[in-house]
Amino acid sequence: MIKKIGKKPTGTIYWDTEEKQSYFIRNGDTPSWESQPAKQQPKPLEDMRVVELHSYAKDKGITIPDDVTKKQDVIEFLKANG
C-alpha cells in the first residue's frame, strides 16, 4: 500500500509500506501506480445484490431468464451457465 507522507513545494513524497521505500513525485507527474488500472477481485456471487448479479451476468454475456428472480436462483443459474 502506498501512502502520501509529505508535500514539498516541488512535489509529493509517498511511502510504500510493502516495499519499505519512499518515492518523490514531482508536481505535474503522475505516479506509476495511479496510471495503472486497479486490479479488483470480483466479489463472491453470494456477497452481491441481485442488481449486481444481473450486471455481472451482462458483463459475461449471460442472459438471465425473466422467471429467475430470487437471489439464490440467480446465483445457481450463473454457476451453471457461466
Tab-separated table of N, CA and C in Angstrom:
chain	number	residue	atom	x	y	z
A	1	MET	N	0.847	-1.166	0.000
A	1	MET	CA	0.000	0.000	0.000
A	1	MET	C	0.897	1.234	0.000
A	2	ILE	N	0.542	2.187	-0.802
A	2	ILE	CA	1.342	3.403	-0.908
A	2	ILE	C	0.585	4.549	-0.263
A	3	LYS	N	1.257	5.230	0.678
A	3	LYS	CA	0.628	6.315	1.422
A	3	LYS	C	1.362	7.622	1.169
A	4	LYS	N	0.594	8.690	1.084
A	4	LYS	CA	1.178	10.022	0.961
A	4	LYS	C	1.684	10.423	2.348
A	5	ILE	N	2.975	10.805	2.420
A	5	ILE	CA	3.526	11.156	3.730
A	5	ILE	C	3.994	12.601	3.824
A	6	GLY	N	4.067	13.299	2.719
A	6	GLY	CA	4.526	14.676	2.792
A	6	GLY	C	4.364	15.424	1.490
A	7	LYS	N	4.444	16.742	1.613
A	7	LYS	CA	4.306	17.615	0.443
A	7	LYS	C	5.416	18.644	0.499
A	8	LYS	N	6.098	18.822	-0.591
A	8	LYS	CA	7.148	19.830	-0.744
A	8	LYS	C	6.713	20.807	-1.823
A	9	PRO	N	7.319	21.966	-1.915
A	9	PRO	CA	6.945	22.910	-2.974
A	9	PRO	C	7.125	22.335	-4.386
A	10	THR	N	8.028	21.368	-4.534
A	10	THR	CA	8.293	20.819	-5.866
A	10	THR	C	7.635	19.469	-6.124
A	11	GLY	N	6.969	18.875	-5.124
A	11	GLY	CA	6.340	17.583	-5.340
A	11	GLY	C	5.804	16.951	-4.072
A	12	THR	N	5.483	15.672	-4.163
A	12	THR	CA	4.868	14.934	-3.069
A	12	THR	C	5.700	13.699	-2.752
A	13	ILE	N	5.770	13.355	-1.461
A	13	ILE	CA	6.527	12.192	-1.005
A	13	ILE	C	5.536	11.110	-0.593
A	14	TYR	N	5.794	9.883	-1.080
A	14	TYR	CA	4.953	8.737	-0.766
A	14	TYR	C	5.811	7.648	-0.114
A	15	TRP	N	5.169	6.806	0.719
A	15	TRP	CA	5.839	5.674	1.351
A	15	TRP	C	5.134	4.396	0.927
A	16	ASP	N	5.902	3.433	0.441
A	16	ASP	CA	5.381	2.128	0.058
A	16	ASP	C	5.570	1.195	1.248
A	17	THR	N	4.469	0.822	1.888
A	17	THR	CA	4.548	0.007	3.103
A	17	THR	C	4.966	-1.430	2.822
A	18	GLU	N	4.793	-1.900	1.587
A	18	GLU	CA	5.192	-3.265	1.257
A	18	GLU	C	6.663	-3.340	0.865
A	19	GLU	N	7.101	-2.407	0.038
A	19	GLU	CA	8.488	-2.397	-0.430
A	19	GLU	C	9.435	-1.689	0.539
A	20	LYS	N	8.865	-0.977	1.510
A	20	LYS	CA	9.650	-0.241	2.518
A	20	LYS	C	10.599	0.766	1.861
A	21	GLN	N	10.027	1.595	0.972
A	21	GLN	CA	10.820	2.637	0.337
A	21	GLN	C	9.940	3.840	0.052
A	22	SER	N	10.584	4.983	-0.096
A	22	SER	CA	9.835	6.199	-0.375
A	22	SER	C	10.004	6.600	-1.843
A	23	TYR	N	9.044	7.391	-2.324
A	23	TYR	CA	9.064	7.895	-3.693
A	23	TYR	C	8.809	9.397	-3.661
A	24	PHE	N	9.518	10.119	-4.494
A	24	PHE	CA	9.257	11.541	-4.661
A	24	PHE	C	8.693	11.746	-6.060
A	25	ILE	N	7.505	12.312	-6.128
A	25	ILE	CA	6.843	12.550	-7.411
A	25	ILE	C	6.756	14.059	-7.621
A	26	ARG	N	7.377	14.529	-8.684
A	26	ARG	CA	7.373	15.965	-8.980
A	26	ARG	C	5.974	16.450	-9.311
A	27	ASN	N	5.700	17.713	-9.019
A	27	ASN	CA	4.417	18.315	-9.371
A	27	ASN	C	4.198	18.181	-10.871
A	28	GLY	N	3.006	17.780	-11.252
A	28	GLY	CA	2.676	17.611	-12.665
A	28	GLY	C	2.894	16.200	-13.180
A	29	ASP	N	3.687	15.385	-12.470
A	29	ASP	CA	3.907	13.999	-12.875
A	29	ASP	C	2.832	13.112	-12.255
A	30	THR	N	2.536	12.003	-12.904
A	30	THR	CA	1.578	11.043	-12.385
A	30	THR	C	2.342	9.818	-11.893
A	31	PRO	N	2.125	9.416	-10.631
A	31	PRO	CA	2.805	8.210	-10.143
A	31	PRO	C	2.406	6.989	-10.970
A	32	SER	N	3.334	6.074	-11.167
A	32	SER	CA	3.072	4.895	-11.997
A	32	SER	C	1.924	4.053	-11.441
A	33	TRP	N	1.762	4.006	-10.127
A	33	TRP	CA	0.702	3.195	-9.537
A	33	TRP	C	-0.676	3.825	-9.747
A	34	GLU	N	-0.759	5.113	-10.045
A	34	GLU	CA	-2.046	5.749	-10.314
A	34	GLU	C	-2.436	5.645	-11.780
A	35	SER	N	-1.486	5.445	-12.669
A	35	SER	CA	-1.797	5.378	-14.094
A	35	SER	C	-2.246	3.984	-14.512
A	36	GLN	N	-2.012	2.981	-13.650
A	36	GLN	CA	-2.421	1.621	-13.964
A	36	GLN	C	-3.799	1.371	-13.367
A	37	PRO	N	-4.677	0.700	-14.106
A	37	PRO	CA	-5.988	0.401	-13.544
A	37	PRO	C	-5.849	-0.535	-12.345
A	38	ALA	N	-6.634	-0.281	-11.350
A	38	ALA	CA	-6.582	-1.106	-10.143
A	38	ALA	C	-7.098	-2.503	-10.453
A	39	LYS	N	-6.422	-3.480	-9.927
A	39	LYS	CA	-6.863	-4.854	-10.108
A	39	LYS	C	-7.843	-5.163	-8.979
A	40	GLN	N	-9.083	-5.348	-9.338
A	40	GLN	CA	-10.091	-5.624	-8.337
A	40	GLN	C	-10.484	-7.081	-8.399
A	41	GLN	N	-10.517	-7.680	-7.252
A	41	GLN	CA	-11.003	-9.040	-7.175
A	41	GLN	C	-12.516	-8.981	-7.190
A	42	PRO	N	-13.155	-9.759	-8.048
A	42	PRO	CA	-14.613	-9.731	-8.041
A	42	PRO	C	-15.148	-10.270	-6.718
A	43	LYS	N	-16.259	-9.704	-6.295
A	43	LYS	CA	-16.913	-10.187	-5.073
A	43	LYS	C	-17.405	-11.603	-5.321
A	44	PRO	N	-17.456	-12.404	-4.270
A	44	PRO	CA	-18.125	-13.704	-4.430
A	44	PRO	C	-19.589	-13.469	-4.796
A	45	LEU	N	-20.152	-14.328	-5.599
A	45	LEU	CA	-21.537	-14.158	-6.033
A	45	LEU	C	-22.489	-14.035	-4.849
A	46	GLU	N	-22.217	-14.775	-3.795
A	46	GLU	CA	-23.088	-14.762	-2.625
A	46	GLU	C	-23.108	-13.393	-1.926
A	47	ASP	N	-22.058	-12.591	-2.115
A	47	ASP	CA	-21.985	-11.272	-1.488
A	47	ASP	C	-22.595	-10.164	-2.338
A	48	MET	N	-22.979	-10.492	-3.589
A	48	MET	CA	-23.560	-9.491	-4.490
A	48	MET	C	-25.067	-9.379	-4.269
A	49	ARG	N	-25.585	-8.177	-4.541
A	49	ARG	CA	-27.037	-7.988	-4.555
A	49	ARG	C	-27.545	-8.479	-5.907
A	50	VAL	N	-28.866	-8.637	-6.015
A	50	VAL	CA	-29.457	-9.143	-7.258
A	50	VAL	C	-29.118	-8.218	-8.431
A	51	VAL	N	-29.153	-6.912	-8.209
A	51	VAL	CA	-28.808	-5.955	-9.267
A	51	VAL	C	-27.365	-6.162	-9.722
A	52	GLU	N	-26.459	-6.393	-8.778
A	52	GLU	CA	-25.053	-6.633	-9.122
A	52	GLU	C	-24.896	-7.951	-9.875
A	53	LEU	N	-25.688	-8.952	-9.490
A	53	LEU	CA	-25.629	-10.237	-10.187
A	53	LEU	C	-26.066	-10.096	-11.646
A	54	HIS	N	-27.107	-9.302	-11.872
A	54	HIS	CA	-27.559	-9.077	-13.252
A	54	HIS	C	-26.505	-8.316	-14.048
A	55	SER	N	-25.861	-7.340	-13.428
A	55	SER	CA	-24.800	-6.592	-14.095
A	55	SER	C	-23.620	-7.510	-14.409
A	56	TYR	N	-23.263	-8.357	-13.454
A	56	TYR	CA	-22.183	-9.340	-13.639
A	56	TYR	C	-22.506	-10.257	-14.825
A	57	ALA	N	-23.761	-10.733	-14.866
A	57	ALA	CA	-24.185	-11.622	-15.949
A	57	ALA	C	-24.090	-10.908	-17.294
A	58	LYS	N	-24.529	-9.670	-17.330
A	58	LYS	CA	-24.482	-8.903	-18.580
A	58	LYS	C	-23.039	-8.741	-19.051
A	59	ASP	N	-22.120	-8.435	-18.115
A	59	ASP	CA	-20.702	-8.292	-18.463
A	59	ASP	C	-20.119	-9.588	-19.016
A	60	LYS	N	-20.631	-10.709	-18.548
A	60	LYS	CA	-20.144	-12.018	-19.004
A	60	LYS	C	-20.895	-12.522	-20.237
A	61	GLY	N	-21.891	-11.745	-20.687
A	61	GLY	CA	-22.658	-12.158	-21.863
A	61	GLY	C	-23.698	-13.217	-21.567
A	62	ILE	N	-24.138	-13.304	-20.323
A	62	ILE	CA	-25.131	-14.301	-19.917
A	62	ILE	C	-26.484	-13.612	-19.773
A	63	THR	N	-27.502	-14.176	-20.363
A	63	THR	CA	-28.860	-13.644	-20.234
A	63	THR	C	-29.614	-14.462	-19.196
A	64	ILE	N	-30.066	-13.796	-18.155
A	64	ILE	CA	-30.819	-14.465	-17.090
A	64	ILE	C	-32.296	-14.428	-17.476
A	65	PRO	N	-32.957	-15.582	-17.486
A	65	PRO	CA	-34.385	-15.605	-17.829
A	65	PRO	C	-35.212	-14.758	-16.854
A	66	ASP	N	-36.318	-14.208	-17.348
A	66	ASP	CA	-37.174	-13.350	-16.532
A	66	ASP	C	-37.764	-14.070	-15.326
A	67	ASP	N	-37.966	-15.385	-15.425
A	67	ASP	CA	-38.571	-16.113	-14.305
A	67	ASP	C	-37.565	-16.439	-13.198
A	68	VAL	N	-36.281	-16.151	-13.397
A	68	VAL	CA	-35.263	-16.352	-12.359
A	68	VAL	C	-35.093	-15.010	-11.641
A	69	THR	N	-35.754	-14.877	-10.480
A	69	THR	CA	-35.774	-13.579	-9.806
A	69	THR	C	-35.151	-13.597	-8.414
A	70	LYS	N	-35.163	-14.729	-7.744
A	70	LYS	CA	-34.613	-14.796	-6.381
A	70	LYS	C	-33.094	-14.873	-6.442
A	71	LYS	N	-32.460	-14.259	-5.460
A	71	LYS	CA	-31.000	-14.171	-5.431
A	71	LYS	C	-30.359	-15.555	-5.553
A	72	GLN	N	-30.796	-16.500	-4.751
A	72	GLN	CA	-30.187	-17.833	-4.772
A	72	GLN	C	-30.380	-18.511	-6.123
A	73	ASP	N	-31.542	-18.286	-6.731
A	73	ASP	CA	-31.798	-18.869	-8.055
A	73	ASP	C	-30.893	-18.243	-9.116
A	74	VAL	N	-30.681	-16.928	-9.017
A	74	VAL	CA	-29.795	-16.243	-9.960
A	74	VAL	C	-28.369	-16.778	-9.796
A	75	ILE	N	-27.917	-16.945	-8.551
A	75	ILE	CA	-26.567	-17.455	-8.287
A	75	ILE	C	-26.406	-18.859	-8.878
A	76	GLU	N	-27.396	-19.710	-8.648
A	76	GLU	CA	-27.338	-21.074	-9.181
A	76	GLU	C	-27.307	-21.057	-10.707
A	77	PHE	N	-28.106	-20.165	-11.316
A	77	PHE	CA	-28.128	-20.055	-12.776
A	77	PHE	C	-26.765	-19.625	-13.302
A	78	LEU	N	-26.164	-18.624	-12.625
A	78	LEU	CA	-24.849	-18.140	-13.063
A	78	LEU	C	-23.773	-19.214	-12.927
A	79	LYS	N	-23.822	-19.952	-11.834
A	79	LYS	CA	-22.833	-21.018	-11.628
A	79	LYS	C	-22.987	-22.118	-12.675
A	80	ALA	N	-24.219	-22.390	-13.079
A	80	ALA	CA	-24.477	-23.441	-14.053
A	80	ALA	C	-24.155	-22.979	-15.484
A	81	ASN	N	-24.255	-21.665	-15.729
A	81	ASN	CA	-24.106	-21.169	-17.105
A	81	ASN	C	-22.907	-20.260	-17.320
A	82	GLY	N	-22.106	-20.080	-16.329
A	82	GLY	CA	-21.000	-19.141	-16.525
A	82	GLY	C	-19.763	-19.658	-15.991
